[in-house]
Every structure is written in C-alpha cells, then in structure tokens.
Coordinates of C-alpha atoms in Angstrom, one line a residue:
M213 CA 145.2 -50.0 -147.9
K214 CA 147.3 -50.2 -145.1
I215 CA 149.9 -48.5 -144.7
A216 CA 152.9 -47.1 -142.2
I217 CA 154.6 -43.6 -142.2
A218 CA 158.3 -43.7 -140.8
Q219 CA 160.0 -41.0 -138.6
L220 CA 163.5 -41.3 -138.5
N221 CA 166.6 -39.8 -137.2
S222 CA 169.0 -39.7 -140.2
V223 CA 172.8 -39.0 -140.4
N224 CA 175.7 -38.6 -142.6
H225 CA 176.3 -42.1 -142.8
I226 CA 174.8 -44.4 -145.5
Q227 CA 174.9 -47.5 -143.6
K228 CA 173.8 -46.4 -140.2
N229 CA 170.5 -45.2 -141.9
L230 CA 170.3 -48.2 -143.8
T231 CA 170.3 -50.2 -140.7
E232 CA 167.7 -47.6 -139.0
I233 CA 165.2 -48.3 -141.9
E234 CA 165.8 -52.2 -141.7
N235 CA 165.0 -52.2 -138.3
L236 CA 161.6 -50.2 -138.9
I237 CA 160.6 -52.6 -141.6
V238 CA 161.2 -55.4 -139.1
E239 CA 159.2 -53.9 -136.6
C240 CA 156.3 -54.0 -139.2
L241 CA 157.1 -57.6 -139.7
H242 CA 156.2 -58.2 -136.2
L243 CA 152.7 -57.5 -136.7
P244 CA 149.9 -60.1 -137.6
L245 CA 149.8 -60.6 -141.2
E246 CA 146.5 -59.1 -141.7
E247 CA 147.7 -55.7 -140.2
R248 CA 150.7 -55.4 -142.2
P249 CA 151.6 -52.5 -144.0
K250 CA 151.1 -52.4 -148.0
I251 CA 153.8 -49.8 -148.2
I252 CA 156.1 -47.9 -145.9
F253 CA 157.0 -44.1 -146.4
F254 CA 159.9 -42.8 -145.3
P255 CA 161.4 -39.4 -145.0
E256 CA 163.5 -36.9 -146.9
N257 CA 167.2 -37.0 -146.3
S258 CA 166.4 -41.1 -145.7
L259 CA 169.8 -42.6 -146.6
F260 CA 172.2 -39.7 -146.3
F261 CA 171.4 -36.3 -144.4
R262 CA 174.0 -33.8 -144.7
I263 CA 174.8 -32.3 -141.6
D264 CA 178.1 -30.3 -142.2
E265 CA 177.4 -27.8 -145.0
N266 CA 181.0 -28.2 -146.5
E267 CA 180.1 -31.8 -146.4
K268 CA 180.0 -33.6 -150.0
I269 CA 176.6 -34.7 -150.5
Q270 CA 176.4 -38.6 -151.2
A271 CA 174.2 -39.2 -154.0
I272 CA 173.3 -42.7 -154.7
E273 CA 172.7 -44.3 -157.9
L274 CA 169.8 -46.8 -158.3
S275 CA 172.4 -49.3 -159.3
D276 CA 174.4 -49.1 -155.7
D277 CA 174.5 -51.8 -153.5
I278 CA 172.2 -50.1 -151.1
F279 CA 169.0 -50.3 -153.4
K280 CA 169.8 -54.0 -154.1
K281 CA 169.5 -54.5 -150.3
L282 CA 166.4 -52.5 -150.2
Q283 CA 164.7 -54.4 -153.4
A284 CA 166.0 -57.8 -151.6
L285 CA 164.4 -56.8 -148.5
S286 CA 161.1 -55.6 -150.5
D287 CA 161.0 -58.9 -152.2
R288 CA 161.4 -60.8 -148.9
T289 CA 158.6 -59.0 -146.9
Q290 CA 156.4 -58.2 -149.9
F291 CA 156.5 -54.5 -148.7
H292 CA 156.6 -51.5 -151.1
L293 CA 159.3 -48.9 -150.0
H294 CA 159.3 -45.3 -150.8
L295 CA 162.4 -43.4 -149.9
T296 CA 163.2 -40.0 -150.4
T297 CA 167.2 -39.3 -150.8
A298 CA 170.2 -37.4 -152.7
I299 CA 169.9 -39.7 -155.9
Y300 CA 172.4 -39.5 -158.7
H301 CA 170.9 -39.5 -162.1
E302 CA 171.7 -38.2 -165.6
Q303 CA 174.7 -36.4 -164.2
K304 CA 172.8 -34.5 -161.9
N305 CA 172.4 -34.6 -158.0
W306 CA 168.3 -34.6 -157.1
N307 CA 166.5 -34.4 -154.2
A308 CA 164.1 -37.6 -155.5
S309 CA 162.0 -40.2 -154.2
V310 CA 162.6 -43.6 -155.2
L311 CA 159.9 -46.2 -155.2
I312 CA 160.9 -49.8 -154.4
S313 CA 158.2 -52.5 -155.0
P314 CA 158.2 -56.5 -154.7
N315 CA 159.9 -58.1 -157.6
T316 CA 160.3 -54.5 -159.4
E317 CA 163.7 -52.7 -160.2
P318 CA 163.5 -49.1 -158.3
Q319 CA 162.5 -46.3 -160.3
I320 CA 163.0 -42.6 -159.6
I321 CA 159.0 -41.4 -158.8
Y322 CA 159.6 -37.7 -158.2
K323 CA 162.6 -35.3 -158.2
K324 CA 162.0 -32.3 -156.0
I325 CA 160.7 -29.2 -157.8
H326 CA 160.9 -26.2 -155.3
L327 CA 164.4 -26.2 -153.6
F328 CA 165.4 -24.8 -150.3
D329 CA 166.6 -21.7 -150.5
I330 CA 166.3 -19.4 -147.7
A331 CA 168.0 -17.0 -145.2
L332 CA 166.3 -17.4 -141.5
I333 CA 166.8 -14.5 -139.2
D334 CA 169.6 -15.6 -136.9
Q335 CA 170.6 -18.7 -139.1
K336 CA 172.8 -19.3 -141.8
P337 CA 171.5 -19.2 -145.3
I338 CA 170.7 -22.3 -146.5
R339 CA 171.3 -23.0 -150.0
E340 CA 169.7 -26.3 -151.8
S341 CA 170.2 -25.5 -155.3
D342 CA 173.9 -25.3 -154.8
V343 CA 174.2 -29.1 -154.7
F344 CA 170.8 -30.5 -156.5
A345 CA 169.3 -29.7 -159.6
E346 CA 165.3 -28.7 -159.7
G347 CA 162.6 -31.2 -160.8
S348 CA 160.3 -29.6 -163.4
A349 CA 156.9 -31.9 -162.8
P350 CA 154.3 -33.2 -160.9
A351 CA 154.1 -37.1 -160.6
I352 CA 151.5 -39.6 -159.9
F353 CA 152.0 -43.2 -159.1
E354 CA 149.4 -45.8 -158.2
I355 CA 149.2 -48.9 -156.2
D356 CA 146.2 -51.1 -155.5
G357 CA 144.2 -48.6 -157.2
I358 CA 145.6 -45.8 -154.6
K359 CA 146.9 -42.9 -156.7
F360 CA 149.5 -41.3 -154.9
G361 CA 150.5 -37.5 -155.8
S362 CA 154.5 -36.6 -155.0
S363 CA 155.9 -33.6 -152.9
I364 CA 159.1 -33.2 -150.9
C365 CA 159.3 -31.0 -147.8
Y366 CA 159.8 -27.4 -148.9
D367 CA 157.4 -28.4 -151.9
L368 CA 154.4 -28.0 -149.3
R369 CA 154.2 -24.0 -149.6
F370 CA 153.4 -24.2 -153.3
S371 CA 149.7 -24.3 -153.6
E372 CA 149.8 -24.9 -157.4
L373 CA 151.5 -28.0 -157.0
Y374 CA 148.4 -29.6 -155.1
S375 CA 146.2 -28.0 -157.1
A376 CA 147.4 -30.4 -159.8
Y377 CA 147.0 -33.3 -158.0
A378 CA 143.5 -32.3 -156.7
K379 CA 142.8 -32.1 -160.5
H380 CA 143.7 -35.4 -161.0
E381 CA 141.7 -36.6 -158.0
V382 CA 144.8 -38.2 -155.9
D383 CA 143.8 -40.3 -153.2
A384 CA 146.8 -39.0 -151.0
I385 CA 149.6 -36.9 -151.2
L386 CA 152.9 -37.6 -149.7
V387 CA 155.2 -35.0 -148.2
P388 CA 158.6 -36.8 -146.9
A389 CA 160.2 -34.2 -145.0
A390 CA 163.1 -32.8 -142.9
F391 CA 161.4 -29.8 -141.5
L392 CA 163.6 -26.9 -139.4
V393 CA 162.6 -26.7 -136.0
K394 CA 161.5 -23.0 -136.2
T395 CA 159.6 -23.4 -139.6
G396 CA 158.1 -26.6 -138.3
A397 CA 156.8 -25.1 -135.3
A398 CA 155.1 -22.4 -137.2
H399 CA 153.7 -24.2 -140.5
W400 CA 154.0 -28.0 -140.3
D401 CA 150.9 -28.7 -138.9
V402 CA 148.7 -25.7 -140.6
L403 CA 150.4 -26.4 -144.3
L404 CA 149.7 -30.3 -143.6
R405 CA 145.9 -29.6 -143.0
A406 CA 145.4 -27.1 -145.7
R407 CA 146.4 -29.4 -148.5
A408 CA 144.3 -32.0 -147.3
I409 CA 141.5 -29.8 -147.2
E410 CA 142.1 -27.9 -150.5
S411 CA 143.0 -31.3 -152.3
Q412 CA 140.2 -33.5 -150.5
C413 CA 142.5 -36.4 -149.9
Y414 CA 145.0 -37.6 -147.5
V415 CA 148.3 -36.1 -147.0
L416 CA 151.0 -38.5 -145.7
A417 CA 154.0 -36.7 -144.3
P418 CA 156.9 -38.8 -143.0
A419 CA 159.8 -36.8 -141.1
Q420 CA 162.8 -36.6 -139.8
S421 CA 163.2 -35.8 -136.4
G422 CA 165.3 -34.9 -133.1
L423 CA 168.9 -33.7 -133.1
H424 CA 171.2 -35.2 -135.7
Q425 CA 174.9 -35.7 -134.8
S426 CA 177.4 -36.1 -137.8
V427 CA 179.5 -39.2 -137.5
T428 CA 182.6 -37.5 -138.7
S429 CA 182.8 -34.3 -136.7
Q430 CA 181.2 -32.2 -133.6
Q431 CA 178.3 -30.9 -135.9
S432 CA 174.8 -31.4 -135.5
R433 CA 171.4 -30.0 -136.5
S434 CA 168.0 -30.4 -135.6
T435 CA 164.4 -31.2 -137.1
Y436 CA 160.9 -30.9 -136.2
G437 CA 159.5 -34.5 -136.3
H438 CA 155.9 -34.5 -136.0
A439 CA 155.5 -36.9 -138.9
M440 CA 151.8 -37.1 -139.4
A441 CA 148.6 -38.2 -141.4
V442 CA 145.9 -36.2 -142.2
A443 CA 142.2 -37.4 -143.3
P444 CA 140.8 -35.9 -146.6
W445 CA 138.2 -33.7 -143.8
G446 CA 141.2 -31.9 -142.6
D447 CA 141.5 -34.3 -139.3
V448 CA 144.9 -35.6 -138.2
I449 CA 144.4 -39.2 -138.2
C450 CA 147.9 -39.9 -136.2
Q451 CA 151.0 -38.1 -135.3
K452 CA 154.6 -38.4 -134.0
A453 CA 156.0 -35.8 -132.1
S454 CA 159.4 -36.9 -131.5
G455 CA 161.6 -40.1 -131.6
T456 CA 161.6 -42.8 -134.1
G457 CA 159.4 -45.2 -135.2
V458 CA 156.5 -46.2 -137.2
L459 CA 152.6 -44.9 -137.8
F460 CA 150.1 -47.2 -138.9
L461 CA 146.8 -46.6 -140.3
D462 CA 144.4 -47.2 -143.2
I463 CA 143.5 -45.1 -146.2
S464 CA 140.8 -45.7 -148.7
S465 CA 139.3 -43.9 -151.8
D466 CA 136.1 -43.9 -150.5
Q467 CA 136.8 -41.5 -148.0
C468 CA 138.2 -39.0 -150.3
R469 CA 135.0 -39.8 -152.5
Q470 CA 132.6 -39.0 -149.8
V471 CA 134.4 -35.4 -148.7
R472 CA 134.1 -34.5 -152.5
S473 CA 130.3 -35.4 -152.8
Q474 CA 129.7 -33.4 -149.6
I475 CA 131.8 -30.0 -151.0
P476 CA 132.0 -30.8 -155.0
M477 CA 134.9 -28.4 -155.2
K478 CA 136.1 -30.0 -159.1
N479 CA 132.6 -28.4 -160.2
H480 CA 133.1 -25.1 -158.7
R481 CA 136.9 -24.2 -159.9
R482 CA 136.8 -21.1 -161.7
L483 CA 140.3 -20.2 -162.2
S484 CA 143.1 -22.3 -164.4
F485 CA 146.4 -21.3 -164.5

C-alpha cells in the first residue's frame, strides 16, 4: 500500500490549518496516478494547536463544516485522510484520531489514552488532563487488508499499549505527535524504533514541527518535528527533520510476516497482564 505521512506547523487558527492540509493533499495529487497514496496521515493537533495555555481549546464536532469540507476532498481525491485533533463528542473534549474515507461518514477511530501531564525541569508544567477526557481502549482499523493500530504522541511511552497491538499482529502502528523539542531530541527516535522492533510492524509517525506562532497573541511554542516511518526490522525508512511537507512510502504486510518468521516472538511470549 502506498501511504503518505505529513509534517505540519499548525497554529491556533482552524481555517489556516485546514488550508495547509488542503495544500499538502493537492501536492499528493501532482504525483502520477500509480504513485498516489491510498491514505495520508496527519499529526496530532492537525486542525487546532493551542499555543497560549490560557486559550480555550477549539474542539470540533464531526458534524462541523470543517469535516464536511475534508469529506468532500476525500471524495474528490479518493484519498483516505487520518487526522488527530481536538474533538467534541459525547459532551466531552477528546484528543482523538478521525478517519475520513471516500464516500463514508467521518468516524472517530481512537481517543488518546495517556494524557500528557508532565513537569520538565525549568519549564512550566503541562496538564493535558485539564482539558481532555482520557480514552480507555486500544483501537485497530483496516484498509485494503492492512491492519493499523492507533496511538497518539505521549502514548508512545507506554509499551503495554503496543504489546496489545503486537498480539493482534497489526501491520502498522500510528503515532501522530507534537513532541516537545527537549523530549524529542532525547527519546523520539529510540522509542519509535523500539516500538517497531518489539511489535514487528511498521511505525508511522506524522509530526508537528518548528516554531508555532499564535495568530492572536505574541505567544509561541516549538515542536521537534522529525516525522518518520520505521520498518518492522527497526530501520528508519524515511524522516523529515524540519519544515512542512509529506513523506511517501510503500508498506506491505509481507514485510511484517517476514520479520515475524525469522524471530517468532508471538510463540515465545510468556507473560500476560
């Protein structure tokens, strides 16, 4: 399957972010028909990125015109679109992934389980749980026979979630993210590769990147970038260190089966929690 992984520089303005997303989708249309991706993965905070901590989260309902526009774009291009953003659903705000497929209603695929409540030295604490409800379950979806396991950013640090996906033999795990610069430099690459190696599948990580400047104030924040795809053997297939744009690659369930046949971890697991 041909896929695309996007790197964005989202801000606290939904329409501006939508325009950037639309431009990247059009970029994919410029490819020859046989080279176009089946699905495009976008990072965490795709449609709204809160930059000022005192700013209200703009969570979007699936019935919003924004999703109608994206649905129309999916119908026209025949691309599946996978976006992670603030969603208002069942009277709560969620950090969630939404799948928009051609000629199909948008659907919430996954709600982030592990919320980002941290306090780095010399930096203000961040408390994602102050504005979002936490999800409660792993989620797997399938497109053209390829099984995808869902996660979002901070989930990356919790191996038990990925163990669940490994047991279900998913072909790829998604990690849409907006990693901090400090933690990204220390942990991003090694954690993504570790998850691919232990799960024996692809890890696909679209990312936010660069300096995000508020459109309503002088506030700004930075993210690490380095959108990346890792193969089932653990080698980095491609990555984008900085800037915005799209990475293109092919993934195949055959590659996962080949790795699993060489090192049959499924037959060797001894612990189950």
